[in-house]
Each structure stands twice: as C-alpha cells, then as structure tokens.
Amino acid sequence: MTTTARRLTKKGQATRDRIVGAAAQLMLEQGVARTTIEDIQAAAGVSPSQLYHYFPGKDALVSAVVDHQASQVLHIHQACLQSVDSIDSLRQWRDVMVNIITEMHCVGGCPLGSLASDLSDADPLARTQLAAAFSRWQELIRQGLADMQQRGELAADANPGELAVAMLAAVQGGLLLSQVNRDPAPLRIAVDTMIDHLHNLTRTAIP
C-alpha cells in the first residue's frame, strides 16, 4: 500500500508536504534531472528512511511535484478566471500574472511550463499529468470567455475553446520570454495582444 493510499497522521502529512515543497522548489530552480534525492533530503531536513517512507523513488516524487505545482498554479488562476466576464476583468487577470513574475524578478518562469520542458519527452506519466493540468487551465479560460459571450462582451460567432488555446499559448510564450529576458514586458505584450484581439472581434461584430 502506498502512502497516498493510506491515511496519514497530521505530522506525517506535514512531513510529506515538506518533502514535496522542497522538491518542487529545487526542481524549479535547477531542473528535474539535476535535482537529486540527496538534495531533496537536505532541503526538507529529512533522513533517507523518512523520504523513502513516503516516496519509493524519484519518479513517485516527481509525480507528486507535478500534482503540487498544478494545484498551486491553478489555484491562483482559478481565483481570477472564475470572475472573468469582461475585457476589464481579463486585464485584471493579466495584472495578477505580471505582478507575480515582477515580484519574482522573472526568475523560474511558469512552474508547469518548466516541468513540461523537463519531462514531456522523458516521462510519459508526468506528461499525462501535465497535459491534464494544462487542460484544466485552458478550461478555466474557456469558461470565462463563454461567460463573456453570454453577456455580449465577446462576439457571438467567436469560438471560446479555440480562443482559450490561443490565450494559454500567449501566456506560456510570454512567461518564457519574460524569464529569458528578465523582463515582464513580453508577458504583458503577449496577453494584451490577445485581449485586444478579443475586443476587436466584439467591436467588429457590433452593427
């Protein structure tokens, strides 16, 4: 029986969470391949036996890190996107993203994007987990755009599903370029370009 399949004590859950949090931070900073079990033990302040009590190997820990980062990222975006119903609310979401990477000095990029770059070709299970996380993120955007459409804030003949794919691609590309250039401007420009496109679609559709 795995530790995820049995109920943990409060202390046990706290230890497991500390291990996952330490692993997530290290993998974001130095990549999955360069992060060793020994690095994680030291950062989490646990012994080898403690770590292996919760995770039989690095693959299991990587899987937990993907779930952890997906939960963290989607929590932030869900809070913003659940209230999207206008162009102005999309701009507020953009501001949240730009403020976050500005506070981080554009270091690290998107946790999910970084994991996808590291794992998509090397770890089929992680790729499946990441694809599911991006699908949930995309669905949050699609639902927000659908709500805008119902309110008349988006052209009736627009396709919220396709626009959500384009918006998420703009976010990911913008985050990557902001990381490389250590400048939040690429993210702001990429998302603003998509927002302007949505606005123009609606203005063009108005007779």
PDB file of C-alpha atoms in Angstrom:
ATOM      1  CA  MET A   1       0.000   0.000   0.000  1.00  0.00           C
ATOM      2  CA  THR A   2       1.395   3.436  -0.905  1.00  0.00           C
ATOM      3  CA  THR A   3       1.363   6.431   1.403  1.00  0.00           C
ATOM      4  CA  THR A   4      -1.149   8.115  -0.886  1.00  0.00           C
ATOM      5  CA  ALA A   5      -3.476   5.151  -0.497  1.00  0.00           C
ATOM      6  CA  ARG A   6      -3.500   5.224   3.304  1.00  0.00           C
ATOM      7  CA  ARG A   7      -4.457   7.938   5.717  1.00  0.00           C
ATOM      8  CA  LEU A   8      -1.503   9.903   7.078  1.00  0.00           C
ATOM      9  CA  THR A   9      -1.285  11.382  10.538  1.00  0.00           C
ATOM     10  CA  LYS A  10      -1.207  15.170  10.772  1.00  0.00           C
ATOM     11  CA  LYS A  11       2.532  15.017  11.437  1.00  0.00           C
ATOM     12  CA  GLY A  12       3.032  12.541   8.586  1.00  0.00           C
ATOM     13  CA  GLN A  13       1.137  14.750   6.164  1.00  0.00           C
ATOM     14  CA  ALA A  14       3.188  17.747   7.223  1.00  0.00           C
ATOM     15  CA  THR A  15       6.411  15.816   6.608  1.00  0.00           C
ATOM     16  CA  ARG A  16       5.226  14.625   3.206  1.00  0.00           C
ATOM     17  CA  ASP A  17       4.177  18.171   2.262  1.00  0.00           C
ATOM     18  CA  ARG A  18       7.571  19.500   3.350  1.00  0.00           C
ATOM     19  CA  ILE A  19       9.351  16.961   1.151  1.00  0.00           C
ATOM     20  CA  VAL A  20       7.166  17.777  -1.853  1.00  0.00           C
ATOM     21  CA  GLY A  21       7.549  21.529  -1.327  1.00  0.00           C
ATOM     22  CA  ALA A  22      11.328  21.258  -1.095  1.00  0.00           C
ATOM     23  CA  ALA A  23      11.475  19.051  -4.188  1.00  0.00           C
ATOM     24  CA  ALA A  24       9.212  21.418  -6.125  1.00  0.00           C
ATOM     25  CA  GLN A  25      11.405  24.420  -5.323  1.00  0.00           C
ATOM     26  CA  LEU A  26      14.626  22.631  -6.197  1.00  0.00           C
ATOM     27  CA  MET A  27      13.233  21.270  -9.453  1.00  0.00           C
ATOM     28  CA  LEU A  28      12.038  24.737 -10.429  1.00  0.00           C
ATOM     29  CA  GLU A  29      15.421  26.285  -9.640  1.00  0.00           C
ATOM     30  CA  GLN A  30      17.766  23.670 -11.109  1.00  0.00           C
ATOM     31  CA  GLY A  31      15.628  21.330 -13.211  1.00  0.00           C
ATOM     32  CA  VAL A  32      14.352  17.834 -12.558  1.00  0.00           C
ATOM     33  CA  ALA A  33      17.388  15.942 -13.865  1.00  0.00           C
ATOM     34  CA  ARG A  34      19.879  17.936 -11.787  1.00  0.00           C
ATOM     35  CA  THR A  35      17.854  17.594  -8.580  1.00  0.00           C
ATOM     36  CA  THR A  36      18.985  14.551  -6.616  1.00  0.00           C
ATOM     37  CA  ILE A  37      17.273  12.670  -3.826  1.00  0.00           C
ATOM     38  CA  GLU A  38      20.131  13.803  -1.569  1.00  0.00           C
ATOM     39  CA  ASP A  39      19.422  17.451  -2.457  1.00  0.00           C
ATOM     40  CA  ILE A  40      15.777  16.992  -1.523  1.00  0.00           C
ATOM     41  CA  GLN A  41      16.609  15.249   1.754  1.00  0.00           C
ATOM     42  CA  ALA A  42      18.884  18.115   2.756  1.00  0.00           C
ATOM     43  CA  ALA A  43      16.414  20.836   1.755  1.00  0.00           C
ATOM     44  CA  ALA A  44      13.497  19.131   3.520  1.00  0.00           C
ATOM     45  CA  GLY A  45      15.532  18.198   6.565  1.00  0.00           C
ATOM     46  CA  VAL A  46      14.613  14.511   6.452  1.00  0.00           C
ATOM     47  CA  SER A  47      16.542  11.264   6.581  1.00  0.00           C
ATOM     48  CA  PRO A  48      16.679   8.797   3.680  1.00  0.00           C
ATOM     49  CA  SER A  49      14.349   6.442   5.539  1.00  0.00           C
ATOM     50  CA  GLN A  50      11.809   9.239   6.069  1.00  0.00           C
ATOM     51  CA  LEU A  51      11.824  10.192   2.404  1.00  0.00           C
ATOM     52  CA  TYR A  52      11.510   6.610   1.195  1.00  0.00           C
ATOM     53  CA  HIS A  53       8.686   6.040   3.666  1.00  0.00           C
ATOM     54  CA  TYR A  54       6.588   8.456   1.604  1.00  0.00           C
ATOM     55  CA  PHE A  55       8.134   8.008  -1.844  1.00  0.00           C
ATOM     56  CA  PRO A  56       9.630   4.733  -3.124  1.00  0.00           C
ATOM     57  CA  GLY A  57      11.778   6.575  -5.665  1.00  0.00           C
ATOM     58  CA  LYS A  58      12.350   9.768  -7.582  1.00  0.00           C
ATOM     59  CA  ASP A  59       9.620   9.010 -10.129  1.00  0.00           C
ATOM     60  CA  ALA A  60       6.981   8.952  -7.398  1.00  0.00           C
ATOM     61  CA  LEU A  61       8.318  12.210  -6.006  1.00  0.00           C
ATOM     62  CA  VAL A  62       8.300  13.852  -9.438  1.00  0.00           C
ATOM     63  CA  SER A  63       4.668  12.806  -9.853  1.00  0.00           C
ATOM     64  CA  ALA A  64       3.822  14.402  -6.507  1.00  0.00           C
ATOM     65  CA  VAL A  65       5.657  17.581  -7.517  1.00  0.00           C
ATOM     66  CA  VAL A  66       3.643  17.826 -10.742  1.00  0.00           C
ATOM     67  CA  ASP A  67       0.402  17.491  -8.759  1.00  0.00           C
ATOM     68  CA  HIS A  68       1.634  20.071  -6.237  1.00  0.00           C
ATOM     69  CA  GLN A  69       2.616  22.641  -8.857  1.00  0.00           C
ATOM     70  CA  ALA A  70      -0.598  22.094 -10.803  1.00  0.00           C
ATOM     71  CA  SER A  71      -2.614  22.709  -7.654  1.00  0.00           C
ATOM     72  CA  GLN A  72      -0.659  25.866  -6.805  1.00  0.00           C
ATOM     73  CA  VAL A  73      -0.813  27.361 -10.295  1.00  0.00           C
ATOM     74  CA  LEU A  74      -4.463  26.525 -10.933  1.00  0.00           C
ATOM     75  CA  HIS A  75      -5.497  27.890  -7.540  1.00  0.00           C
ATOM     76  CA  ILE A  76      -4.080  31.291  -8.475  1.00  0.00           C
ATOM     77  CA  HIS A  77      -5.659  31.357 -11.916  1.00  0.00           C
ATOM     78  CA  GLN A  78      -8.993  29.914 -10.815  1.00  0.00           C
ATOM     79  CA  ALA A  79      -9.407  32.754  -8.333  1.00  0.00           C
ATOM     80  CA  CYS A  80      -9.035  35.255 -11.203  1.00  0.00           C
ATOM     81  CA  LEU A  81     -10.700  33.429 -14.067  1.00  0.00           C
ATOM     82  CA  GLN A  82     -13.854  32.457 -12.172  1.00  0.00           C
ATOM     83  CA  SER A  83     -14.781  36.141 -12.127  1.00  0.00           C
ATOM     84  CA  VAL A  84     -13.917  36.868 -15.772  1.00  0.00           C
ATOM     85  CA  ASP A  85     -16.925  38.334 -17.559  1.00  0.00           C
ATOM     86  CA  SER A  86     -15.491  41.344 -19.407  1.00  0.00           C
ATOM     87  CA  ILE A  87     -12.423  42.737 -21.137  1.00  0.00           C
ATOM     88  CA  ASP A  88     -11.620  44.696 -17.968  1.00  0.00           C
ATOM     89  CA  SER A  89     -11.614  41.521 -15.874  1.00  0.00           C
ATOM     90  CA  LEU A  90      -9.220  39.903 -18.353  1.00  0.00           C
ATOM     91  CA  ARG A  91      -6.912  42.876 -17.860  1.00  0.00           C
ATOM     92  CA  GLN A  92      -7.121  42.371 -14.101  1.00  0.00           C
ATOM     93  CA  TRP A  93      -6.043  38.747 -14.602  1.00  0.00           C
ATOM     94  CA  ARG A  94      -3.146  39.977 -16.749  1.00  0.00           C
ATOM     95  CA  ASP A  95      -2.122  42.350 -13.960  1.00  0.00           C
ATOM     96  CA  VAL A  96      -2.060  39.500 -11.437  1.00  0.00           C
ATOM     97  CA  MET A  97       0.264  37.465 -13.674  1.00  0.00           C
ATOM     98  CA  VAL A  98       2.540  40.409 -14.425  1.00  0.00           C
ATOM     99  CA  ASN A  99       2.733  41.345 -10.744  1.00  0.00           C
ATOM    100  CA  ILE A 100       3.655  37.782  -9.759  1.00  0.00           C
ATOM    101  CA  ILE A 101       6.553  37.487 -12.201  1.00  0.00           C
ATOM    102  CA  THR A 102       7.691  41.036 -11.383  1.00  0.00           C
ATOM    103  CA  GLU A 103       7.917  40.106  -7.697  1.00  0.00           C
ATOM    104  CA  MET A 104       9.903  37.011  -8.723  1.00  0.00           C
ATOM    105  CA  HIS A 105      12.213  39.175 -10.889  1.00  0.00           C
ATOM    106  CA  CYS A 106      11.128  36.942 -13.793  1.00  0.00           C
ATOM    107  CA  VAL A 107      13.151  34.023 -12.403  1.00  0.00           C
ATOM    108  CA  GLY A 108      11.786  30.488 -12.741  1.00  0.00           C
ATOM    109  CA  GLY A 109       9.086  31.058 -15.329  1.00  0.00           C
ATOM    110  CA  CYS A 110       5.878  29.052 -15.143  1.00  0.00           C
ATOM    111  CA  PRO A 111       6.247  26.036 -12.799  1.00  0.00           C
ATOM    112  CA  LEU A 112       4.088  23.905 -15.094  1.00  0.00           C
ATOM    113  CA  GLY A 113       5.848  25.114 -18.223  1.00  0.00           C
ATOM    114  CA  SER A 114       9.244  24.368 -16.689  1.00  0.00           C
ATOM    115  CA  LEU A 115       8.168  20.861 -15.713  1.00  0.00           C
ATOM    116  CA  ALA A 116       6.701  20.295 -19.172  1.00  0.00           C
ATOM    117  CA  SER A 117      10.004  21.266 -20.770  1.00  0.00           C
ATOM    118  CA  ASP A 118      11.900  18.884 -18.496  1.00  0.00           C
ATOM    119  CA  LEU A 119       9.542  15.919 -18.524  1.00  0.00           C
ATOM    120  CA  SER A 120       7.268  15.756 -21.581  1.00  0.00           C
ATOM    121  CA  ASP A 121       9.647  13.679 -23.692  1.00  0.00           C
ATOM    122  CA  ALA A 122      11.214  11.661 -20.871  1.00  0.00           C
ATOM    123  CA  ASP A 123       8.377  10.759 -18.505  1.00  0.00           C
ATOM    124  CA  PRO A 124       5.077   9.594 -20.051  1.00  0.00           C
ATOM    125  CA  LEU A 125       3.228   9.651 -16.714  1.00  0.00           C
ATOM    126  CA  ALA A 126       4.346  13.187 -15.943  1.00  0.00           C
ATOM    127  CA  ARG A 127       3.428  14.287 -19.470  1.00  0.00           C
ATOM    128  CA  THR A 128      -0.088  12.918 -18.939  1.00  0.00           C
ATOM    129  CA  GLN A 129      -0.378  14.734 -15.614  1.00  0.00           C
ATOM    130  CA  LEU A 130       0.870  17.974 -17.146  1.00  0.00           C
ATOM    131  CA  ALA A 131      -1.467  17.686 -20.131  1.00  0.00           C
ATOM    132  CA  ALA A 132      -4.375  17.290 -17.713  1.00  0.00           C
ATOM    133  CA  ALA A 133      -3.264  20.345 -15.738  1.00  0.00           C
ATOM    134  CA  PHE A 134      -2.977  22.495 -18.863  1.00  0.00           C
ATOM    135  CA  SER A 135      -6.393  21.239 -19.968  1.00  0.00           C
ATOM    136  CA  ARG A 136      -7.895  22.397 -16.669  1.00  0.00           C
ATOM    137  CA  TRP A 137      -6.205  25.775 -17.057  1.00  0.00           C
ATOM    138  CA  GLN A 138      -7.470  26.039 -20.623  1.00  0.00           C
ATOM    139  CA  GLU A 139     -10.982  25.162 -19.468  1.00  0.00           C
ATOM    140  CA  LEU A 140     -10.904  27.946 -16.870  1.00  0.00           C
ATOM    141  CA  ILE A 141     -10.086  30.409 -19.646  1.00  0.00           C
ATOM    142  CA  ARG A 142     -12.702  28.930 -21.977  1.00  0.00           C
ATOM    143  CA  GLN A 143     -15.411  29.192 -19.340  1.00  0.00           C
ATOM    144  CA  GLY A 144     -14.514  32.815 -18.671  1.00  0.00           C
ATOM    145  CA  LEU A 145     -14.712  33.627 -22.368  1.00  0.00           C
ATOM    146  CA  ALA A 146     -18.025  31.750 -22.648  1.00  0.00           C
ATOM    147  CA  ASP A 147     -19.381  33.849 -19.779  1.00  0.00           C
ATOM    148  CA  MET A 148     -18.236  36.986 -21.601  1.00  0.00           C
ATOM    149  CA  GLN A 149     -20.001  35.755 -24.721  1.00  0.00           C
ATOM    150  CA  GLN A 150     -23.251  35.249 -22.826  1.00  0.00           C
ATOM    151  CA  ARG A 151     -23.020  38.823 -21.536  1.00  0.00           C
ATOM    152  CA  GLY A 152     -22.392  40.186 -25.024  1.00  0.00           C
ATOM    153  CA  GLU A 153     -18.787  41.042 -24.131  1.00  0.00           C
ATOM    154  CA  LEU A 154     -17.475  38.670 -26.817  1.00  0.00           C
ATOM    155  CA  ALA A 155     -18.705  38.244 -30.379  1.00  0.00           C
ATOM    156  CA  ALA A 156     -21.455  35.639 -30.711  1.00  0.00           C
ATOM    157  CA  ASP A 157     -19.639  33.832 -33.525  1.00  0.00           C
ATOM    158  CA  ALA A 158     -16.327  33.647 -31.636  1.00  0.00           C
ATOM    159  CA  ASN A 159     -15.094  30.209 -30.546  1.00  0.00           C
ATOM    160  CA  PRO A 160     -14.241  30.315 -26.809  1.00  0.00           C
ATOM    161  CA  GLY A 161     -12.479  26.945 -26.981  1.00  0.00           C
ATOM    162  CA  GLU A 162     -10.078  27.959 -29.740  1.00  0.00           C
ATOM    163  CA  LEU A 163      -9.543  31.395 -28.202  1.00  0.00           C
ATOM    164  CA  ALA A 164      -8.705  29.749 -24.869  1.00  0.00           C
ATOM    165  CA  VAL A 165      -5.970  27.689 -26.585  1.00  0.00           C
ATOM    166  CA  ALA A 166      -4.538  30.854 -28.148  1.00  0.00           C
ATOM    167  CA  MET A 167      -4.692  32.757 -24.845  1.00  0.00           C
ATOM    168  CA  LEU A 168      -2.946  29.992 -22.911  1.00  0.00           C
ATOM    169  CA  ALA A 169      -0.291  29.763 -25.623  1.00  0.00           C
ATOM    170  CA  ALA A 170       0.224  33.544 -25.323  1.00  0.00           C
ATOM    171  CA  VAL A 171       0.579  33.232 -21.551  1.00  0.00           C
ATOM    172  CA  GLN A 172       3.109  30.405 -21.799  1.00  0.00           C
ATOM    173  CA  GLY A 173       5.116  32.076 -24.550  1.00  0.00           C
ATOM    174  CA  GLY A 174       5.054  35.373 -22.705  1.00  0.00           C
ATOM    175  CA  LEU A 175       6.217  33.748 -19.466  1.00  0.00           C
ATOM    176  CA  LEU A 176       9.086  32.021 -21.261  1.00  0.00           C
ATOM    177  CA  LEU A 177      10.283  35.209 -22.973  1.00  0.00           C
ATOM    178  CA  SER A 178       9.938  37.159 -19.725  1.00  0.00           C
ATOM    179  CA  GLN A 179      12.070  34.532 -17.991  1.00  0.00           C
ATOM    180  CA  VAL A 180      14.769  34.640 -20.670  1.00  0.00           C
ATOM    181  CA  ASN A 181      14.857  38.441 -20.817  1.00  0.00           C
ATOM    182  CA  ARG A 182      14.280  39.017 -17.083  1.00  0.00           C
ATOM    183  CA  ASP A 183      11.592  41.482 -18.109  1.00  0.00           C
ATOM    184  CA  PRO A 184       7.806  41.203 -17.548  1.00  0.00           C
ATOM    185  CA  ALA A 185       7.085  43.133 -20.755  1.00  0.00           C
ATOM    186  CA  PRO A 186       6.846  40.064 -23.070  1.00  0.00           C
ATOM    187  CA  LEU A 187       4.110  38.518 -20.905  1.00  0.00           C
ATOM    188  CA  ARG A 188       2.191  41.792 -20.769  1.00  0.00           C
ATOM    189  CA  ILE A 189       2.511  42.327 -24.526  1.00  0.00           C
ATOM    190  CA  ALA A 190       1.502  38.752 -25.406  1.00  0.00           C
ATOM    191  CA  VAL A 191      -1.601  38.767 -23.206  1.00  0.00           C
ATOM    192  CA  ASP A 192      -2.555  42.324 -24.191  1.00  0.00           C
ATOM    193  CA  THR A 193      -2.365  41.351 -27.856  1.00  0.00           C
ATOM    194  CA  MET A 194      -4.842  38.535 -27.250  1.00  0.00           C
ATOM    195  CA  ILE A 195      -7.110  40.780 -25.186  1.00  0.00           C
ATOM    196  CA  ASP A 196      -7.067  43.409 -27.945  1.00  0.00           C
ATOM    197  CA  HIS A 197      -7.943  40.690 -30.451  1.00  0.00           C
ATOM    198  CA  LEU A 198     -10.946  39.636 -28.361  1.00  0.00           C
ATOM    199  CA  HIS A 199     -12.039  43.261 -28.060  1.00  0.00           C
ATOM    200  CA  ASN A 200     -11.704  43.812 -31.800  1.00  0.00           C
ATOM    201  CA  LEU A 201     -13.735  40.685 -32.537  1.00  0.00           C
ATOM    202  CA  THR A 202     -16.585  42.063 -30.488  1.00  0.00           C
ATOM    203  CA  ARG A 203     -16.392  45.598 -31.877  1.00  0.00           C
ATOM    204  CA  THR A 204     -16.349  44.259 -35.434  1.00  0.00           C
ATOM    205  CA  ALA A 205     -19.448  42.153 -34.716  1.00  0.00           C
ATOM    206  CA  ILE A 206     -21.437  45.126 -33.378  1.00  0.00           C
ATOM    207  CA  PRO A 207     -23.617  46.529 -36.205  1.00  0.00           C
TER     208      PRO A 207
END
